[in-house]
């Protein structure tokens, strides 16, 4: 007997080729699992009439072993397995997570592993309570759980708990193959997530940017291009470093920001400044590729985009070369805050479109910060108006 799971294709094979090979896979229309086998040279398929991954695998194994026949999907349905936290995450991971952006998919998977270790794989999600919530916050803050093994800020704890809430809310609205809700209600609904009272949201100053720009080519041409694009477009470094030549329209002066490279999965097109276009033309002179090739390739792999660790390492080196004193929170994201603050006089709708923000609330709460000059100008404008 041979069994192999292909999770990337969401299919499972059991049995031996040419003898008793069986395969299960989801129907793209209904989501119910199908079972496929060969009989007298013909390929036959039946619906299992459910979406329970573990039950479908067990049925495939039994079918391949000869314990069940082709009527496997047509008889009385077996009693469904109880919903455990592991099974709920498995369903959510197959049906919801794949539609998210790459960054969010990664967090989903890491959060699932962390919650399963903390609460237990067989835990009934309906039994989660205030005590579990508070215990998780204490342990996560202290660094006793989590991938890093180090204490984390409340913002990170909040991010993790919002994922758990999203899963439980989804389960309270989703039904199984019998039409019953996966959860009658979200047991953690209404509980408050921790939030930082004074988060450290550094805005890069103009002088700091000019100092980094001056030394950027001494670091690497890719760092120079990424720095200019981050300053001129206001986008995240994760989206910038994954740009490809097909995303650039030199004649129209626009960039396509792909959903799969955006943290929020938001695909959009923005016009860009002459400075951004000039940096992209410089990049073409250093990297005369086209089409699907990355604009800023990895140094050792021209077909791959430069990685996040490399981008951060180059930033740290540039700070040292520029003689900037270390400042916690200053990094690529401080350029995104600078972009939002520089364009504070623009309508929020325009700013959100240019920088790739989905909601104005996020910009106001996390990104914009008025400097002293803007505050004094506002007071002066008020004085002139009254006069």
XYZ file of C-alpha atoms in Angstrom:
387
model
C 0.000 0.000 0.000
C 1.294 3.451 -0.848
C -0.193 6.772 0.153
C 0.982 10.264 -0.660
C -0.469 13.680 0.002
C -0.042 16.575 -2.417
C -1.164 19.487 -0.308
C -0.116 22.127 -2.847
C -2.647 20.622 -5.292
C -5.073 19.670 -2.508
C -5.239 16.092 -3.699
C -4.414 12.738 -2.128
C -3.418 9.476 -3.720
C -3.662 5.985 -2.226
C -2.860 2.519 -3.574
C -0.405 1.461 -6.298
C -0.246 2.592 -9.904
C -1.733 0.035 -12.314
C -3.340 -1.937 -9.525
C -5.573 -0.147 -7.022
C -4.656 3.526 -7.422
C -7.232 5.962 -5.989
C -7.150 9.742 -5.947
C -9.286 12.324 -4.152
C -9.506 15.996 -5.075
C -11.966 18.872 -4.539
C -14.631 19.720 -7.093
C -13.853 23.349 -8.118
C -17.591 24.126 -8.353
C -18.981 22.647 -5.133
C -15.876 22.186 -2.976
C -16.963 18.596 -2.202
C -14.264 15.951 -2.577
C -14.292 13.641 -5.599
C -12.814 10.144 -5.670
C -11.244 8.849 -8.895
C -10.135 5.328 -9.849
C -9.739 3.105 -12.946
C -11.897 0.117 -13.779
C -11.341 -2.021 -16.926
C -9.217 0.763 -18.387
C -11.866 3.437 -17.789
C -11.392 6.360 -15.445
C -14.357 6.702 -13.098
C -15.249 9.462 -10.673
C -17.757 9.747 -7.829
C -18.562 12.549 -5.423
C -17.939 11.912 -1.728
C -20.553 14.603 -0.992
C -18.557 16.314 1.759
C -15.559 18.622 2.295
C -13.931 16.882 5.246
C -10.257 16.385 4.283
C -9.414 13.709 6.865
C -12.589 11.746 6.230
C -11.923 11.830 2.465
C -8.362 10.535 2.988
C -9.658 7.699 5.164
C -12.234 6.787 2.507
C -9.542 6.761 -0.185
C -7.367 4.430 1.914
C -10.310 2.101 2.567
C -11.300 2.093 -1.107
C -7.724 1.286 -2.204
C -7.473 -1.486 0.382
C -10.705 -3.071 -0.850
C -12.734 -2.270 2.262
C -15.162 -0.096 0.297
C -16.530 -0.152 -3.234
C -17.442 2.423 -5.903
C -20.689 3.203 -4.073
C -18.569 4.950 -1.442
C -20.245 8.287 -2.073
C -23.754 7.025 -2.550
C -24.619 5.325 0.716
C -25.601 6.703 4.074
C -23.218 9.343 5.290
C -21.091 8.530 8.277
C -21.333 10.610 11.393
C -19.122 13.667 10.897
C -16.013 13.970 12.994
C -16.176 16.467 15.866
C -14.806 19.883 15.038
C -11.381 20.357 16.571
C -9.175 23.408 16.355
C -6.834 21.497 14.040
C -9.675 20.516 11.705
C -11.054 24.079 11.678
C -7.640 25.510 10.770
C -7.271 22.819 8.109
C -10.573 23.836 6.472
C -9.823 27.553 6.761
C -6.316 27.014 5.397
C -7.697 25.256 2.322
C -10.666 27.517 1.589
C -9.757 31.028 2.777
C -6.001 31.457 3.202
C -5.079 30.745 -0.468
C -7.018 33.842 -1.586
C -4.888 36.151 0.591
C -1.646 37.944 -0.254
C 1.703 36.188 0.167
C 2.592 38.020 3.397
C -0.790 37.300 4.980
C -0.690 33.643 3.899
C 2.627 33.289 5.699
C 1.229 34.829 8.877
C -1.859 32.585 8.687
C 0.294 29.467 8.612
C 2.591 30.650 11.415
C -0.368 31.670 13.594
C -2.098 28.319 13.045
C 0.988 26.420 14.204
C 1.354 28.667 17.244
C -2.298 28.393 18.339
C -2.312 24.608 17.841
C 0.758 24.222 20.063
C -0.709 26.530 22.690
C -4.341 25.364 22.845
C -3.861 21.786 21.607
C -4.791 20.165 18.305
C -7.837 18.355 19.676
C -9.256 21.415 21.464
C -12.916 22.106 20.723
C -12.902 25.720 19.453
C -16.345 26.298 21.008
C -14.776 25.932 24.475
C -12.296 28.804 24.090
C -12.892 31.443 26.765
C -11.714 34.655 28.414
C -9.193 32.643 30.449
C -7.601 31.219 27.289
C -7.545 34.690 25.762
C -5.809 36.260 28.775
C -3.363 33.375 29.129
C -2.333 33.646 25.486
C -1.724 37.404 25.818
C 0.503 36.887 28.887
C 2.543 34.079 27.337
C 2.890 35.758 23.920
C 4.018 39.058 25.453
C 6.633 37.249 27.523
C 7.981 35.368 24.501
C 7.203 31.940 25.932
C 5.266 31.106 22.768
C 5.751 32.192 19.178
C 8.306 31.512 16.441
C 10.932 34.008 17.672
C 11.056 32.915 21.307
C 11.426 36.575 22.306
C 9.023 39.015 24.016
C 6.785 40.872 21.562
C 4.876 44.149 21.608
C 1.117 44.398 21.984
C 0.801 45.199 18.283
C 2.094 41.714 17.406
C -0.218 40.080 19.957
C -3.132 42.044 18.508
C -2.256 40.887 14.974
C -2.239 37.227 16.071
C -5.525 37.468 17.961
C -7.257 39.239 15.077
C -6.427 36.221 12.929
C -7.988 33.865 15.493
C -11.101 36.062 15.680
C -11.346 36.077 11.869
C -11.252 32.253 11.777
C -13.925 31.910 14.461
C -16.153 34.548 12.817
C -15.831 32.697 9.505
C -16.695 29.367 11.168
C -19.825 30.925 12.734
C -21.063 31.814 9.237
C -19.927 28.729 7.286
C -21.786 25.433 6.999
C -20.625 21.861 6.590
C -21.816 19.396 3.952
C -24.988 18.771 5.960
C -25.835 22.461 6.076
C -24.953 22.906 9.745
C -22.841 25.812 11.006
C -19.283 24.834 11.873
C -19.671 26.878 15.067
C -22.893 28.099 16.624
C -21.141 31.316 17.635
C -17.721 32.874 18.071
C -16.836 32.100 21.727
C -14.316 34.973 21.837
C -16.545 37.619 20.318
C -16.393 40.985 22.084
C -13.093 40.419 23.888
C -10.684 43.334 23.633
C -7.347 42.899 21.910
C -4.313 44.612 23.472
C -3.051 47.705 21.721
C 0.037 49.846 22.201
C -0.689 53.174 23.869
C 2.271 54.961 22.290
C 3.472 52.936 19.285
C 6.849 53.937 17.887
C 5.931 55.094 14.368
C 8.996 56.869 13.063
C 8.676 59.216 10.086
C 11.893 59.540 8.070
C 12.997 63.152 7.826
C 13.926 64.842 4.556
C 17.545 65.333 5.652
C 17.783 61.675 6.630
C 16.429 60.623 3.232
C 18.926 62.836 1.383
C 21.763 61.388 3.471
C 20.706 57.831 2.592
C 20.266 58.747 -1.061
C 23.776 60.171 -1.212
C 25.378 56.876 -0.149
C 22.848 54.535 -1.785
C 24.960 53.647 -4.836
C 27.887 52.786 -2.555
C 25.648 50.100 -1.054
C 24.233 48.593 -4.261
C 22.385 49.839 -7.354
C 19.341 47.782 -6.328
C 19.247 49.520 -2.965
C 19.408 52.887 -4.742
C 16.450 52.003 -6.993
C 14.414 50.579 -4.108
C 15.106 53.653 -1.961
C 13.944 56.078 -4.662
C 10.838 54.021 -5.453
C 9.919 53.746 -1.753
C 10.237 57.526 -1.380
C 8.423 58.425 -4.600
C 5.581 55.864 -4.475
C 5.020 55.373 -0.727
C 4.654 51.619 -1.160
C 5.897 48.825 1.076
C 9.356 47.432 0.402
C 7.777 43.972 0.014
C 5.838 45.184 -3.033
C 8.747 47.259 -4.409
C 11.379 44.538 -4.330
C 9.052 42.144 -6.186
C 8.334 44.472 -9.103
C 8.971 43.047 -12.563
C 9.539 44.802 -15.864
C 6.060 43.869 -17.086
C 4.654 46.042 -14.278
C 6.246 49.230 -15.626
C 4.745 51.413 -18.357
C 7.458 53.916 -19.253
C 5.345 55.687 -21.874
C 2.304 56.056 -19.639
C 4.421 56.688 -16.525
C 2.608 54.099 -14.367
C 3.295 51.061 -12.199
C 1.015 48.060 -11.684
C 1.115 46.855 -8.081
C 0.171 43.164 -8.122
C -2.252 41.801 -5.517
C -0.063 38.769 -4.803
C 2.773 41.044 -3.666
C 0.639 43.408 -1.607
C 0.111 42.809 2.112
C -3.624 43.470 1.805
C -4.039 41.785 -1.601
C -4.977 45.100 -3.229
C -4.083 45.336 -6.938
C -3.933 48.867 -8.307
C -2.170 51.134 -10.801
C -0.497 54.425 -9.885
C 1.211 57.196 -11.854
C 4.799 57.866 -10.800
C 7.105 60.860 -10.653
C 9.943 61.668 -13.042
C 12.406 60.764 -10.268
C 10.908 57.268 -10.027
C 11.001 56.781 -13.809
C 14.610 57.984 -13.951
C 15.614 55.434 -11.302
C 13.850 52.686 -13.267
C 15.708 53.721 -16.426
C 18.942 53.511 -14.453
C 17.903 50.036 -13.318
C 17.422 49.001 -16.953
C 20.983 50.054 -17.724
C 22.240 47.836 -14.900
C 19.754 45.056 -15.570
C 18.795 45.038 -19.289
C 16.068 42.418 -18.939
C 12.386 42.551 -19.893
C 9.016 40.892 -19.455
C 8.632 38.813 -16.310
C 12.232 39.343 -15.175
C 12.620 41.086 -11.795
C 13.717 44.712 -11.815
C 15.905 44.172 -8.742
C 17.068 40.550 -8.945
C 18.787 38.621 -6.199
C 22.575 38.918 -6.570
C 23.063 35.177 -7.025
C 19.828 34.361 -8.860
C 18.836 36.714 -11.714
C 15.423 35.066 -12.072
C 14.421 35.746 -8.441
C 13.607 39.053 -6.756
C 15.936 40.299 -4.031
C 14.917 39.060 -0.594
C 13.604 40.910 2.442
C 16.671 40.141 4.576
C 18.972 41.580 1.909
C 16.887 44.759 1.647
C 17.045 45.232 5.430
C 20.775 44.520 5.525
C 21.400 47.131 2.848
C 19.291 49.658 4.792
C 21.361 49.110 7.947
C 24.601 49.507 5.972
C 23.344 52.710 4.361
C 22.515 54.178 7.781
C 26.102 53.508 8.919
C 27.618 54.992 5.754
C 25.377 58.060 6.070
C 26.444 58.559 9.685
C 22.885 58.365 11.006
C 22.522 57.596 14.701
C 20.600 54.331 15.291
C 16.919 54.969 15.910
C 14.435 52.170 16.737
C 11.632 52.105 14.194
C 13.529 53.859 11.445
C 13.485 51.617 8.388
C 11.774 51.069 5.073
C 8.346 51.687 6.584
C 9.400 55.129 7.824
C 9.545 56.128 4.143
C 5.910 55.089 3.755
C 4.999 57.351 6.681
C 7.037 60.179 5.134
C 5.072 59.806 1.896
C 1.736 60.035 3.758
C 2.890 63.046 5.790
C 4.363 64.878 2.783
C 0.992 64.620 1.010
C -1.101 65.587 4.020
C -2.673 68.489 2.097
C -4.068 66.133 -0.559
C -7.543 64.574 -0.336
C -7.405 61.271 1.530
C -9.003 59.475 -1.421
C -6.114 60.576 -3.643
C -3.480 59.673 -1.047
C -4.959 56.199 -0.478
C -4.908 55.469 -4.206
C -1.332 56.699 -4.638
C 0.072 54.781 -1.665
C -2.028 51.639 -1.942
C -4.027 52.047 1.283
C -7.468 50.457 1.336
C -8.953 52.743 3.972
C -8.370 56.338 5.047
C -8.680 55.256 8.688
C -5.384 53.381 8.474
C -3.621 56.428 7.020
C -4.911 58.756 9.737
C -4.225 56.349 12.605
C -0.865 54.885 11.607
C 0.891 56.932 8.935
C 0.280 60.664 8.874
C 2.020 62.932 11.354
C 2.091 66.708 11.093
C 5.481 68.371 11.647
C 6.037 71.713 13.338
C 6.096 73.573 10.029
C 2.681 72.235 9.030
C 1.229 73.089 12.444
C 2.559 76.655 12.301
C 1.259 77.073 8.746
C -2.205 75.950 9.861
C -2.221 78.522 12.657
C -1.022 81.245 10.293
C -3.741 80.379 7.776
C -6.304 80.603 10.582
C -5.001 84.013 11.611
C -5.225 85.346 8.053
C -8.742 83.961 7.669
C -9.942 85.683 10.842
C -8.243 88.913 9.808
